[in-house]
CSV table of C-alpha atoms in Angstrom, one decimal:
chain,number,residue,atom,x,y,z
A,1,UNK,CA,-14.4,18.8,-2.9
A,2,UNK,CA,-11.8,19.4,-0.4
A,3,UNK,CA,-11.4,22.4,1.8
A,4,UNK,CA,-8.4,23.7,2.1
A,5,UNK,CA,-6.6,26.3,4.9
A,6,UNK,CA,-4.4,28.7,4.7
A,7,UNK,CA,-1.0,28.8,6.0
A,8,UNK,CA,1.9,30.3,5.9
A,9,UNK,CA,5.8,29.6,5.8
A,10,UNK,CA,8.9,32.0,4.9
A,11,UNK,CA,7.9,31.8,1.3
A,12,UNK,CA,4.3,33.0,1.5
A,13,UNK,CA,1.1,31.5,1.9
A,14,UNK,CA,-0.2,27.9,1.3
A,15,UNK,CA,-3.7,25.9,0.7
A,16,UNK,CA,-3.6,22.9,2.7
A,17,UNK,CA,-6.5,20.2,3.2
A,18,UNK,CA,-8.6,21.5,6.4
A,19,UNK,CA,-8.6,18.4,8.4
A,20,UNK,CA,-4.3,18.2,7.7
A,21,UNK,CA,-2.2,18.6,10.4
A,22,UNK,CA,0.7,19.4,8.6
A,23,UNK,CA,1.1,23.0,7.6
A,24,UNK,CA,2.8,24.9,4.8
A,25,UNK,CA,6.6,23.3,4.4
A,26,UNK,CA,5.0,19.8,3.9
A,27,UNK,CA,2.7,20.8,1.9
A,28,UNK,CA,5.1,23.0,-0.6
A,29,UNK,CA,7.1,19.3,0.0
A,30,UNK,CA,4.0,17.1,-1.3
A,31,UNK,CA,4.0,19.9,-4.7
A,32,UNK,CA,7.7,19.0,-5.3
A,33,UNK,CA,8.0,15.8,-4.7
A,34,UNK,CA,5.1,13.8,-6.6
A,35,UNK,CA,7.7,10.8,-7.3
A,36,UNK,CA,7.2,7.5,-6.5
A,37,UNK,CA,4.6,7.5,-4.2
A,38,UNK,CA,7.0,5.6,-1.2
A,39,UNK,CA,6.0,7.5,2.0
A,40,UNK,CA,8.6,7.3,4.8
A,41,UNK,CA,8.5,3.9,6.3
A,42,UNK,CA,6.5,3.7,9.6
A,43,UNK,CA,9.9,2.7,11.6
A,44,UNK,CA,11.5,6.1,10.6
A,45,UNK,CA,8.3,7.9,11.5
A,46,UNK,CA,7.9,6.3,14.8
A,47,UNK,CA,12.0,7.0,16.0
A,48,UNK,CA,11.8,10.6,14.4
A,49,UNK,CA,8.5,11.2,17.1
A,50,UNK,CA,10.5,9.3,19.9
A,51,UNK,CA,13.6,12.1,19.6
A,52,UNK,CA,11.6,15.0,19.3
A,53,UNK,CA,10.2,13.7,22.6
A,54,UNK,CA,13.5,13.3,24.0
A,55,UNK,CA,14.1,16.9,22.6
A,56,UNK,CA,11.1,18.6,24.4
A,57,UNK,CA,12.0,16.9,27.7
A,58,UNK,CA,15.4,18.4,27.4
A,59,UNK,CA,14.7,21.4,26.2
A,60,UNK,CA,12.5,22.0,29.8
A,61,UNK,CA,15.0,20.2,31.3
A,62,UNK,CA,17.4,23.0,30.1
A,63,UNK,CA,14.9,26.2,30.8
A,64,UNK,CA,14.9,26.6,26.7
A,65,UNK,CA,11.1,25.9,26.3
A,66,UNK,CA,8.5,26.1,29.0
A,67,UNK,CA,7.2,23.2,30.8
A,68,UNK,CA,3.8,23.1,29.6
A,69,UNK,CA,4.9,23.8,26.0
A,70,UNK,CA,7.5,20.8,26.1
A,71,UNK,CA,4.8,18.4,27.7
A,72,UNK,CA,1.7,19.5,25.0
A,73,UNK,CA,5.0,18.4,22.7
A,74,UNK,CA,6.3,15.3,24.1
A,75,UNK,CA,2.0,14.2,24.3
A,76,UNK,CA,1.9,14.7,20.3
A,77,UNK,CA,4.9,12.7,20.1
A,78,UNK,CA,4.2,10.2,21.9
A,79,UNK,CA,0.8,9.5,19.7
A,80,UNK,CA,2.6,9.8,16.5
A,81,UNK,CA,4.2,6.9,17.8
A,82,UNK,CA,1.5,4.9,18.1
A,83,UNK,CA,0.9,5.0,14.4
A,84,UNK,CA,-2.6,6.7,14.6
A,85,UNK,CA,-1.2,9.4,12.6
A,86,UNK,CA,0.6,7.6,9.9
A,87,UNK,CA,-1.5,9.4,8.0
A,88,UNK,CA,-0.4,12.9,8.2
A,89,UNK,CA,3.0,12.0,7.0
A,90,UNK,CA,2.4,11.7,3.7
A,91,UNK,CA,5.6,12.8,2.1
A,92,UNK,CA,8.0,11.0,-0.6
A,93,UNK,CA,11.1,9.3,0.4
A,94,UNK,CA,12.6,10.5,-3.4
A,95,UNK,CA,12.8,15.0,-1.2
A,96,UNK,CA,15.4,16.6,-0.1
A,97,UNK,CA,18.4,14.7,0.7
A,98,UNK,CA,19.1,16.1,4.3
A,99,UNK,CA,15.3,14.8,5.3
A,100,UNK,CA,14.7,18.5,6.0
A,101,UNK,CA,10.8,18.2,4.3
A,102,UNK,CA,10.1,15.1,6.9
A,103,UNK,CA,11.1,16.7,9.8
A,104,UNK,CA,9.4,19.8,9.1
A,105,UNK,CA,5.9,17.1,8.6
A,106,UNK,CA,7.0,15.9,12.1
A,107,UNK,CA,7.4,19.7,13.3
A,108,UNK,CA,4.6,20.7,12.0
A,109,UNK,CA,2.2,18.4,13.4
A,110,UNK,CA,3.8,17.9,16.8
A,111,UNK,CA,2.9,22.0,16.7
A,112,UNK,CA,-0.5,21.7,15.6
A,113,UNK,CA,-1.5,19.4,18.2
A,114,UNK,CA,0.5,20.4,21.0
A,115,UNK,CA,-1.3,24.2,20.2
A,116,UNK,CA,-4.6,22.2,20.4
A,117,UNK,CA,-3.6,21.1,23.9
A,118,UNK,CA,-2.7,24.1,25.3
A,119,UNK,CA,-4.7,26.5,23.5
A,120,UNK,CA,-1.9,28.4,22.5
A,121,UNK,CA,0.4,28.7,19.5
A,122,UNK,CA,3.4,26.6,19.5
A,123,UNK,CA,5.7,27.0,16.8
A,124,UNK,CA,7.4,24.2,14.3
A,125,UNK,CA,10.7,25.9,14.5
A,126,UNK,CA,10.8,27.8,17.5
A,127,UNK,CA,9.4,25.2,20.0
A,128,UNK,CA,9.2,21.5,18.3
A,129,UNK,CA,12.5,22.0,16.7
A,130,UNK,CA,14.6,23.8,19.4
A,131,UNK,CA,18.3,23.1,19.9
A,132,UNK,CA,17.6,20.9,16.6
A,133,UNK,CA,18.5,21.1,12.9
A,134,UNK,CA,17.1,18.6,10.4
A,135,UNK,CA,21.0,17.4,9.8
A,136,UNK,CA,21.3,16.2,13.2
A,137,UNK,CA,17.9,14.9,13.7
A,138,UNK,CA,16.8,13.1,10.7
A,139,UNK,CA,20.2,10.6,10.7
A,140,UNK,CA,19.6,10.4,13.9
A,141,UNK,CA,15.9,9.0,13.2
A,142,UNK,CA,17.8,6.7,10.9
A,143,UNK,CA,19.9,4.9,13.2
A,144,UNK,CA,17.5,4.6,16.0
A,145,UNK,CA,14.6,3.3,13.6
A,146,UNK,CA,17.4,0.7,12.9
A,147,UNK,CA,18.2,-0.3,16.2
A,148,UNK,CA,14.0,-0.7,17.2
A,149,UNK,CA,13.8,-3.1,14.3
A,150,UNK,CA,17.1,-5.1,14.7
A,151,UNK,CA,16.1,-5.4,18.0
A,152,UNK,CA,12.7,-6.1,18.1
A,153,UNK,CA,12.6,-8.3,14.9
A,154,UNK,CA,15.5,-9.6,13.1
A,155,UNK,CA,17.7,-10.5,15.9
A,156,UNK,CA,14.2,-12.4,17.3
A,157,UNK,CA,13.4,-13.6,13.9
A,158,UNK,CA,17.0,-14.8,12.9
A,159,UNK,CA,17.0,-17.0,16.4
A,160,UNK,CA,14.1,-18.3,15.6
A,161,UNK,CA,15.5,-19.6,12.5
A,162,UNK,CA,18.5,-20.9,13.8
A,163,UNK,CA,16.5,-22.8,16.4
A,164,UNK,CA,14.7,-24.3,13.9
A,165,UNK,CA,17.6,-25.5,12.1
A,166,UNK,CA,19.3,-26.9,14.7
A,167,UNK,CA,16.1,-29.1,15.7
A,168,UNK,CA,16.3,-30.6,12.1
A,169,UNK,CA,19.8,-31.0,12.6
A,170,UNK,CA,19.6,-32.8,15.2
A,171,UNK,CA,16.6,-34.6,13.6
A,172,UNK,CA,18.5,-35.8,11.1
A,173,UNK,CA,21.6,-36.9,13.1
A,174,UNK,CA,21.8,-40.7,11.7
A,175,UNK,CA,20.3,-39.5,7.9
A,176,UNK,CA,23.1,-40.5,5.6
A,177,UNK,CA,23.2,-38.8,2.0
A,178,UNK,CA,25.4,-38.0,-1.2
A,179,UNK,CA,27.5,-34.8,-0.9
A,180,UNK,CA,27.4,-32.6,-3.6
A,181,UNK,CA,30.5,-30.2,-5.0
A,182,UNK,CA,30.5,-28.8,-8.0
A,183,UNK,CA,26.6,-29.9,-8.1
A,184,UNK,CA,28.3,-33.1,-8.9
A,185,UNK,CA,28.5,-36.2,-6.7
A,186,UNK,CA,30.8,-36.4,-3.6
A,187,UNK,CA,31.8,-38.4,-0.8
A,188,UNK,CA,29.1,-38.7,1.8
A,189,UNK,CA,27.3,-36.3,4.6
A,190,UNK,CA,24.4,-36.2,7.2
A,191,UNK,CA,21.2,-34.7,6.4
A,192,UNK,CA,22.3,-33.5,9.6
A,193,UNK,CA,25.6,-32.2,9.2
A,194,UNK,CA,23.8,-29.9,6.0
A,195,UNK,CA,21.1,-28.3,8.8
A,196,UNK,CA,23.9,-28.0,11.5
A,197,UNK,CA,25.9,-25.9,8.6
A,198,UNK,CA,23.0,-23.8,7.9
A,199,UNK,CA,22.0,-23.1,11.2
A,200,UNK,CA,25.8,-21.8,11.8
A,201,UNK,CA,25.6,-20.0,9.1
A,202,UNK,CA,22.6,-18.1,10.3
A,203,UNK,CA,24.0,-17.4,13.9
A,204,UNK,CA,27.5,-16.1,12.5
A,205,UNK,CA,24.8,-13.5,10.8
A,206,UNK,CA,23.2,-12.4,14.1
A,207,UNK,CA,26.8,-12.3,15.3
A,208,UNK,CA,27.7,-10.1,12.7
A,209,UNK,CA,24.6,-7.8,13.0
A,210,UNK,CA,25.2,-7.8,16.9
A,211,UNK,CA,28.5,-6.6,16.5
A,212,UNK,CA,27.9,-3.8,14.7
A,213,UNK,CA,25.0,-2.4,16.8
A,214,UNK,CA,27.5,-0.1,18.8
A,215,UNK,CA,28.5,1.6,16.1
A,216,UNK,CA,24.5,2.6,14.7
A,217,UNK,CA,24.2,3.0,18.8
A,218,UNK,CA,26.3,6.9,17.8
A,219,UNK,CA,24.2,9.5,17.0
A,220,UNK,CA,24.7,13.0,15.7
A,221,UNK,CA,21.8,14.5,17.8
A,222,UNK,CA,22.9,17.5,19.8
A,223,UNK,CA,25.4,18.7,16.8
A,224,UNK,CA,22.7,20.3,14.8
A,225,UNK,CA,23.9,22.2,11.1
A,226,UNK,CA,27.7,20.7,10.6
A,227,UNK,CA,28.2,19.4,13.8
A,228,UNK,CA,29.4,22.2,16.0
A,229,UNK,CA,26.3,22.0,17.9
A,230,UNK,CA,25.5,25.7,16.8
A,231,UNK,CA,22.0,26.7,19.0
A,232,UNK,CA,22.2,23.6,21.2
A,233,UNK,CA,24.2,23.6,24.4
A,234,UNK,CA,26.0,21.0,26.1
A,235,UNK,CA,23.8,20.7,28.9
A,236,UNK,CA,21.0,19.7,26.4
A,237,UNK,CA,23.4,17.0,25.2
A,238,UNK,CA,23.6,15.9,28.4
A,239,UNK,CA,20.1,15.9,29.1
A,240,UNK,CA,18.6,14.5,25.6
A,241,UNK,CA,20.7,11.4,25.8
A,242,UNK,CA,18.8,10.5,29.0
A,243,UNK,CA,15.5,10.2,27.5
A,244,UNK,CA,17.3,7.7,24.8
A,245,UNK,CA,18.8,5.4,26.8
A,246,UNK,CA,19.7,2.5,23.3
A,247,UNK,CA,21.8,5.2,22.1
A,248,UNK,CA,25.0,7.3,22.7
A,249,UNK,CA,26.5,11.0,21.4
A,250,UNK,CA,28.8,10.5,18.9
A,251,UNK,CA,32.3,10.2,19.8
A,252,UNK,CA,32.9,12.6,16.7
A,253,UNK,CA,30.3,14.6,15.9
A,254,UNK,CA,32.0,16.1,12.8
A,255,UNK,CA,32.0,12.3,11.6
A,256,UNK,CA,28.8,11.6,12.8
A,257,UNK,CA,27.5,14.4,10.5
A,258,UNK,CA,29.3,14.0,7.6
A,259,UNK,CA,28.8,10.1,6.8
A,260,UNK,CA,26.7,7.5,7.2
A,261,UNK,CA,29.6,4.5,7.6
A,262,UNK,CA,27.9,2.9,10.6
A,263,UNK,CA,24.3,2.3,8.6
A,264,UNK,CA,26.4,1.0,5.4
A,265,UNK,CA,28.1,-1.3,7.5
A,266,UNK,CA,24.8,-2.7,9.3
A,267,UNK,CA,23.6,-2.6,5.7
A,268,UNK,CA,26.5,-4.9,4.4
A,269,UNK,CA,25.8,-7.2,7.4
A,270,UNK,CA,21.9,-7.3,6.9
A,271,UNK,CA,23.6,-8.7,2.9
A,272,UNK,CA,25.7,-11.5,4.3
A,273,UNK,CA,22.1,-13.0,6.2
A,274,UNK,CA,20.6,-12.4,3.1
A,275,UNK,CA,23.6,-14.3,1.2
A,276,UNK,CA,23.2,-17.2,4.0
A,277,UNK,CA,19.3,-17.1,3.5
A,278,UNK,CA,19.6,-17.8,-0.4
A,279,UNK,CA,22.0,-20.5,-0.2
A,280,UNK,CA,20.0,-22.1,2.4
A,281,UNK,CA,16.7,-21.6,0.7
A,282,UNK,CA,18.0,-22.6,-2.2
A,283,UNK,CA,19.6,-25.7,-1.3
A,284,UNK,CA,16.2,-26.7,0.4
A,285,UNK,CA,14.4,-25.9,-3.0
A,286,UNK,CA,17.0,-28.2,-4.9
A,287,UNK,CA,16.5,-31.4,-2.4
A,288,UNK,CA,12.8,-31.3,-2.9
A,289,UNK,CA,12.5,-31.2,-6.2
A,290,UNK,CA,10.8,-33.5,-7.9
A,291,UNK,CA,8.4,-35.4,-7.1
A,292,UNK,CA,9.5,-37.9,-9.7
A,293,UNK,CA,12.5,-35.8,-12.0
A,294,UNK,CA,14.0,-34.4,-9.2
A,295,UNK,CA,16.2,-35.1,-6.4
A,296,UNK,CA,12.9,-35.8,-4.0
A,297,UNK,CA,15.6,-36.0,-0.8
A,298,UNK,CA,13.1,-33.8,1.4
A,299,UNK,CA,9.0,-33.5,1.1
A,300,UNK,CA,8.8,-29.8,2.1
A,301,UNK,CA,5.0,-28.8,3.7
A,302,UNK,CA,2.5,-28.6,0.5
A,303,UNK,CA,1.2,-24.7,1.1
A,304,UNK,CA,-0.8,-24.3,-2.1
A,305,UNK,CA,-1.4,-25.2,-5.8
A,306,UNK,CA,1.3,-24.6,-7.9
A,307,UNK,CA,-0.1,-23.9,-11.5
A,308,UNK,CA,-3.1,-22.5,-13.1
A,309,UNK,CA,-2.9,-25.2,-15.8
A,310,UNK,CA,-1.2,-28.5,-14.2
A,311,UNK,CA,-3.2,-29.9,-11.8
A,312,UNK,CA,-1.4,-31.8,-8.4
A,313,UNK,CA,1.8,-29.6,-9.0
A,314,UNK,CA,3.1,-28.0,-5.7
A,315,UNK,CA,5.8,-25.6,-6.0
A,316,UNK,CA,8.3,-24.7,-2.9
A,317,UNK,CA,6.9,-21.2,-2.8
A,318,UNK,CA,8.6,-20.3,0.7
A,319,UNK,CA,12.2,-20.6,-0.4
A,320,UNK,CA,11.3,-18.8,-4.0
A,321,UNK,CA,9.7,-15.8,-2.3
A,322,UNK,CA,12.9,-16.1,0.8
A,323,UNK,CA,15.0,-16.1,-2.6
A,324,UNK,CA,13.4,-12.9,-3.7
A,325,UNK,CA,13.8,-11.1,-0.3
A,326,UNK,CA,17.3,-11.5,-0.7
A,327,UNK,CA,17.7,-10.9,-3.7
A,328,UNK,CA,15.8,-7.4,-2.8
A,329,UNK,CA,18.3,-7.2,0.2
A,330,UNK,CA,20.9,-7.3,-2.7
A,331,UNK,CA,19.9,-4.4,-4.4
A,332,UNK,CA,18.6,-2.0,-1.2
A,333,UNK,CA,22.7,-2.8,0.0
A,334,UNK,CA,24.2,-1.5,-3.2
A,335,UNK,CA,21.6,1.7,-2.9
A,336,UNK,CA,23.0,2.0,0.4
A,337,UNK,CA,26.2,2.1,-0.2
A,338,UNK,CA,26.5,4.7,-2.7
A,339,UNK,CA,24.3,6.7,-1.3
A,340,UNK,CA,26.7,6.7,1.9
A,341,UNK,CA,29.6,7.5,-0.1
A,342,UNK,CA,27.9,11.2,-0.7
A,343,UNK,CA,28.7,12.4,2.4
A,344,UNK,CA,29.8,15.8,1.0
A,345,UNK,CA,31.7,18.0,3.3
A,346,UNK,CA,29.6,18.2,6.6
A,347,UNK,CA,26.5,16.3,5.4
A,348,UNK,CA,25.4,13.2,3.4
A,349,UNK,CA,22.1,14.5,1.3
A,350,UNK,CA,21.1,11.0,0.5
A,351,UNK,CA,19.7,10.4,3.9
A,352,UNK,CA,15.5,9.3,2.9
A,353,UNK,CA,17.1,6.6,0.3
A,354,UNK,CA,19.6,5.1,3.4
A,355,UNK,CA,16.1,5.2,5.7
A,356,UNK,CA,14.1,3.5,2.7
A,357,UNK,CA,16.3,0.9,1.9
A,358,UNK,CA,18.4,-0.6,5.2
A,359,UNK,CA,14.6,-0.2,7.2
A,360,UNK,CA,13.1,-2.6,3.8
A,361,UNK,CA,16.1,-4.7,4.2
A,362,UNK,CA,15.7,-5.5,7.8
A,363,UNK,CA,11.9,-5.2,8.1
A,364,UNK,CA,12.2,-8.6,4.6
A,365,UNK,CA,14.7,-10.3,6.0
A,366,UNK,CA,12.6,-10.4,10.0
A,367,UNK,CA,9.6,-11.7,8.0
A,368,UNK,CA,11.9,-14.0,6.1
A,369,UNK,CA,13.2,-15.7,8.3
A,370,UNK,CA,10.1,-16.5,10.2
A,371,UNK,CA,8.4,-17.4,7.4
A,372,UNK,CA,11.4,-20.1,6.0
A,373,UNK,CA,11.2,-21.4,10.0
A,374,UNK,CA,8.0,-21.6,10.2
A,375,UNK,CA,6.8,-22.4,6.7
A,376,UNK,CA,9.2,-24.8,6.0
A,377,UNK,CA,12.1,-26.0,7.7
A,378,UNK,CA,9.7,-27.0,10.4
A,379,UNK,CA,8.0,-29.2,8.3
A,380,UNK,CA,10.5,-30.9,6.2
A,381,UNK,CA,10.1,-34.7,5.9
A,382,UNK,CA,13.7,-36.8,4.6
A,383,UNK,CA,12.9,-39.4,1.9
A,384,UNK,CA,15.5,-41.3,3.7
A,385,UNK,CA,15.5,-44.1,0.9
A,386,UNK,CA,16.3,-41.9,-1.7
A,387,UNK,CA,18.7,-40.1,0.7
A,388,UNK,CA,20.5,-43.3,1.3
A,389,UNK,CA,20.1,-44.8,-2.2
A,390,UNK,CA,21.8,-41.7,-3.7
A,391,UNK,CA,25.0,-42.0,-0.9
A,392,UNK,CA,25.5,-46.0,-1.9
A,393,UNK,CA,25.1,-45.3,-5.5
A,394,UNK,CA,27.7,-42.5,-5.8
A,395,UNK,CA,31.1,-43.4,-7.4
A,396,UNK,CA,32.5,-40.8,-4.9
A,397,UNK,CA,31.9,-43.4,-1.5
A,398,UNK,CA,35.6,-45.2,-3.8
A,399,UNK,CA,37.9,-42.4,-1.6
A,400,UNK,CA,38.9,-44.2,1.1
A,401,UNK,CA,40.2,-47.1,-1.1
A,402,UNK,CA,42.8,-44.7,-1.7
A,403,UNK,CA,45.2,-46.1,0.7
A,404,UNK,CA,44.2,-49.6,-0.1
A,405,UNK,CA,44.6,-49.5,-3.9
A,406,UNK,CA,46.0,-46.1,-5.1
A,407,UNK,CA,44.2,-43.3,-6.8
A,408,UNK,CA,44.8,-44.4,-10.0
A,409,UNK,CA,43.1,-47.4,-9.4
A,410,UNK,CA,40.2,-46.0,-7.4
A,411,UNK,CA,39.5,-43.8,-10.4
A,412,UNK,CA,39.5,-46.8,-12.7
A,413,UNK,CA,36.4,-48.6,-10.0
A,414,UNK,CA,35.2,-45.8,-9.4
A,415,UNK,CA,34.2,-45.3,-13.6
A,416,UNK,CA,34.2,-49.1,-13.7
A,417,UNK,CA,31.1,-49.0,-11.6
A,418,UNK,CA,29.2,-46.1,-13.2
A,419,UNK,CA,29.9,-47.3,-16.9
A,420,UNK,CA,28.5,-50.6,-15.9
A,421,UNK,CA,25.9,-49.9,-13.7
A,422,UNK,CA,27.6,-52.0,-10.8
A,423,UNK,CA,28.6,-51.4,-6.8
A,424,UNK,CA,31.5,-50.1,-5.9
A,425,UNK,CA,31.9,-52.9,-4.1
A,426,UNK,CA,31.5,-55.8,-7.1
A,427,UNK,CA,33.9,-54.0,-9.0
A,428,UNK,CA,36.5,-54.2,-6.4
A,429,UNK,CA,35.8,-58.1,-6.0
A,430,UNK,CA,35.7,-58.2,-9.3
A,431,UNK,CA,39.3,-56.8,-10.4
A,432,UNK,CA,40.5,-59.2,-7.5
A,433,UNK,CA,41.3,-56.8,-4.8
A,434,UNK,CA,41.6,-58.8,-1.2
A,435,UNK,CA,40.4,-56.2,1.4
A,436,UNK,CA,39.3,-58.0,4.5
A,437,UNK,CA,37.0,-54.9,6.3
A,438,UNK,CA,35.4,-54.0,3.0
A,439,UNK,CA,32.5,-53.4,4.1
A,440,UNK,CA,33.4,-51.4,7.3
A,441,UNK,CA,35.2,-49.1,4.8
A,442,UNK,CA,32.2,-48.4,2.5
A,443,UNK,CA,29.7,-47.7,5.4
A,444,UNK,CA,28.2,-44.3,4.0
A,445,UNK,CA,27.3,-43.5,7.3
A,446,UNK,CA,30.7,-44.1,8.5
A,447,UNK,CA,32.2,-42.0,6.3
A,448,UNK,CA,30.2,-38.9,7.5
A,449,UNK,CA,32.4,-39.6,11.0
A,450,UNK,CA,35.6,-40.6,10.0
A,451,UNK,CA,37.2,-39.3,13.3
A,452,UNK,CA,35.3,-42.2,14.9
A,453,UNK,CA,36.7,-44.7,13.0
């Protein structure tokens, strides 16, 4: 049976579990919000701990709490972010939409402990949440979760990736193969070229994330309610900012309140990686295919069994489940962006969905892209045989016959060759064309370079 305490809020008394440290807000939260069992992600948790830190410090800094107080505060806050007390943050993402319910948890239990420390009461309101307001705070918590993870995985993760690639590219300098439009046969490429092209792909996409890290760098902390900075002064402004050094004050606080356009934006970034990630997975799934009815251009690393019933069959699992992630990444963007367009007057009260979803997106697509380096790309072997085999043998390697012969009558070899199961080659002998360097001209490889020539 579990004990139960009881404390008390605004409203009235409340039973909560003896050994929580939350008291009675989050636990009249936990009542109303049974919904889909999501806590807050760990990220969110972690940056919400790291500003109430910076708030204690200021507020000492500023004379508004005393010193002991603001250190007992900035002690808790500092072990919440150590994860140890995941724990006691139990509430739903699907509350209220300002965050209010998680940063009353975070109050809450920043005041228990800190009390514990210095034997003394300290208040959720009074003390942990001085010169604060949930509307300031909790987007604030938003942004700076995002810049830990950006920083500390996915920009890592995506480089790692685009290493990878370019070390196959290279690999696969002098690997000639068919080009493909239209899924359909086309003049010829480099295994090479392909991995240069996804590798670009993927650094355009850190690019893009880079560039708009200045703009999640603005934070609303310091405005509090609507932005006027009501029960905060400018000298804890000034002082706060110090103790988070990867951010800045909002140029416009009234902005900064009332929408979320710099986390919709990262969002729609984090969508274009995941857009480059599919194609590239999904192109990589399509050139080992096989092994005997497929294209079986690349032998990607066998990870596991494939079936439960076919025996032998191997299945390119890591580009399915990268495939998934962004499809995922898909879906968290769309949430994300309507939930930023209900920024209603001076506050957006959709704020735990824009936490749940642009964290999950960047949190997938770190371990994504670690996983398709790692998992795969490193290991890809060419079937080179096939690859070449597949470059002679298209009709497409005709095009530059064009300014020997004509278009028309390119065309005409060109289906010449495929009715009849024949070279290009024979069939140009064959209908009688006299092309001294015939040879030099249908070098597959030599087409991939035709600015050599």
């Amino acid at each position: 049976m579990t004990e139960y305490r009881v404390e008390h809020d605004t409203m009235g008394e409340v039973q909560v579990p003896v050994n929580a440290l939350w008291g009675a807000q989050t636990q009249r939260a936990i009542a109303n919000f049974p919904v889909s069992g999501q806590v807050m992600p760990p990220a969110l948790i972690k940056a919400l701990a790291q500003i109430k830190e910076a708030c204690a410090k200021a507020n000492a800094d500023t004379g508004v709490l005393d010193q002991a107080v603001a250190n007992a505060i900035a002690s808790a806050a500092r072990r919440v972010q150590t994860g140890e007390l995941d724990e006691h943050f139990p509430l739903d993402v699907f509350q209220t939409g300002s965050g209010t319910s998680t940063n009353m948890n975070m109050n809450e239990v920043l005041a228990a402990l800190a009390g514990v420390e210095i034997g003394n009461k300290v208040h959720p309101n009074d003390h942990v949440n001085a010169s604060q307001s949930s509307n300031d705070v909790f987007p604030s918590a938003i942004h700076l979760a995002a810049l830990n993870l950006v920083t500390d995985e996915l920009l890592p993760s995506l480089k790692l990736l685009v290493q990878t690639l370019d070390t196959k590219a290279v690999e696969f300098t002098q690997i000639v193969k068919a080009g493909r439009t239209h899924l359909m046969d086309a003049t010829p490429v480099t295994l090479g070229q392909e991995f240069s092209g996804y590798a670009q792909q993927i650094r355009r996409g850190t690019e893009r994330v880079e560039a708009v890290l200045p703009r999640v760098r603005e934070i609303p902390l310091g405005g509090t309610a609507v932005g006027t900075g009501i029960n905060a002064t400018a000298s804890f402004r000034r002082s706060v900012y110090t103790y988070l050094p990867s951010t800045v004050e909002a140029a416009n606080h009234f902005e900064a309140h009332g929408a979320r356009d710099a986390l919709v934006e990262l969002s729609g970034q984090l969508k274009t990686v995941a857009v480059s990630m599919f194609k590239i997975a999904n192109d990589i799934r399509w050139m080992g295919s096989g092994p005997r009815a497929g294209l079986r251009e690349l032998q990607l690393p066998d990870l596991q069994p494939g079936s439960s019933i076919m025996p032998g069959k191997i299945n390119p699992v890591i580009c399915e489940s990268v495939r998934q992630v962004c499809a995922q990444v898909f879906g968290n963007d769309t949430a994300v962006t309507f939930a930023g367009s209900q920024g209603d007057f001076e506050l957006n009260t959709m704020l735990p969905v824009i936490a749940r979803n642009l964290l999950e997106s960047i949190t997938l697509l770190s371990r994504a892209a670690v996983l398709l380096a790692e998992k795969c790309v490193a290991g890809l072997r060419p079937n080179e045989d096939i690859l070449r085999g597949y470059a002679e043998g298209s009709p497409s390697i005709v095009t530059p016959l064009n300014k020997y012969v004509g278009y028309e009558e390119a065309a005409a070899i060109a289906k010449q060759a495929l009715a009849e199961n024949k070279s290009i080659k024979d069939v140009v002998l064959e209908r009688g064309h006299d092309i001294g360097n015939l040879d030099q001209i249908l070098d597959v490889l030599a087409m991939t370079r035709p600015d050599l020539g």
